[in-house]
């Protein structure tokens, strides 16, 4: 519009008021934290020079699902202010932790995510590995701990088989691949003979993985739990300092039973359930792109609704996902542009957003900013 151009021309020489910039940015609301980004303290290093405005937006996670939207809104709202000729937005992040007290284990890890399932073979390890990779690809520092003592799959899935080294201060150094720090019983076992693991032994091993592995500073540690909800799993959840749990299931109706058991287990140890992932949910024909719902698609979503926990997303049944895991290059690492990878990124964004919400609530002395508990059991 002619008047806008005219207005810009006449006000270009005047300094834009910082308050006006902040007021424009107050229009951007964080959908998970339900407050504007100025109130949340996300706007940092605001500089105004003539018609040029520059600032950082510091998010609580680099995996924020609305990062691009916030950036474009910031450009648009500030750019529309009279006198503004240039807007420089830098998106940064500082992952928050909900742990407020000193911890015996994993003190340098901000968030510990358990990935669990009611039974084996549903793709728990596949989800754990790809979730960890998706978080790391956003720029977070991430580790993957294979606590699945009954069937450690991290060595094969991540393409790593060396034996970890021990540092001078007697810490086990995690192995690294695809940008993740990795630890698995599979790296340490001498032979492939099955080991009979009882609850206390599992707890002890996990304790060692937490206390004796030099994880270093991590934003997220993803823990691949053994399948099932028995004593060993319960001990493990009691031993670990967990931030939240992700439950993986398949679409069949029986999912409800498995998921309920898994939720009850986390309820016993006071760990919030971040949500449910439905794996092997649908199949997309590689020739015609037709989406075929396999089994009884939607069981995971229905279980989430019935049990009152968030639904985090669905992953297709896809040969590439299987092949990636078998070849040591999970799909998120091997095919970052694929729709299957996009599904994992969506889930990672939701998990990270839930953890940010937990951390924010904790910093404000508990309570839930959404007015809804993360874990609500309907019995
Ligand atoms: P769990 O940890 O629950 O026992 P895994 O992650 O080891 O399950 O997966 C079991 C098998 O199913 C593996 O061979 C894996 O590659 C395959 N798989 C998992 N998810 C998918 C998927 N979405 N599409 C195709 N194959 C999958």
Coordinates of N, CA, C and O in Angstrom, one line a residue, residues 1 12 18 65 91 114 176 195 220 254 266 273 350:
X1 N 0.8 -1.2 0.0 CA 0.0 0.0 0.0 C 0.9 1.2 0.0 O 1.9 1.3 0.7
X12 N 11.9 6.0 8.7 CA 13.2 5.2 8.6 C 14.3 5.8 9.5 O 15.1 5.1 10.0
X18 N 12.2 0.0 21.7 CA 12.3 -1.4 22.1 C 11.0 -2.0 22.6 O 10.6 -3.1 22.4
X65 N 8.6 -28.0 18.0 CA 7.8 -28.3 16.8 C 7.3 -27.0 16.1 O 7.0 -27.0 14.9
X91 N 17.5 -17.9 16.0 CA 16.8 -18.9 16.8 C 17.9 -19.7 17.6 O 18.8 -20.3 17.0
X114 N 12.5 -42.7 29.0 CA 12.4 -44.2 29.0 C 11.5 -44.5 27.8 O 10.5 -43.9 27.6
X176 N 30.4 -43.8 20.1 CA 29.7 -42.8 19.4 C 29.4 -43.2 17.9 O 30.3 -43.7 17.3
X195 N 22.0 -64.6 28.9 CA 22.3 -64.3 30.3 C 20.9 -64.3 31.0 O 19.9 -63.7 30.5
X220 N 19.4 -34.8 26.3 CA 18.5 -35.9 26.4 C 19.2 -37.3 26.4 O 20.1 -37.5 25.6
X254 N -5.5 -55.4 21.2 CA -4.9 -55.8 22.4 C -3.9 -54.8 23.0 O -3.5 -54.8 24.1
X266 N 4.6 -47.2 35.3 CA 5.2 -45.9 35.5 C 4.5 -45.1 36.6 O 5.1 -44.3 37.3
X273 N 3.9 -40.2 32.0 CA 3.9 -40.8 30.6 C 3.8 -39.7 29.6 O 2.8 -38.9 29.6
X350 N 7.2 -33.5 19.8 CA 6.2 -33.6 20.9 C 6.8 -34.0 22.2 O 6.4 -33.5 23.3

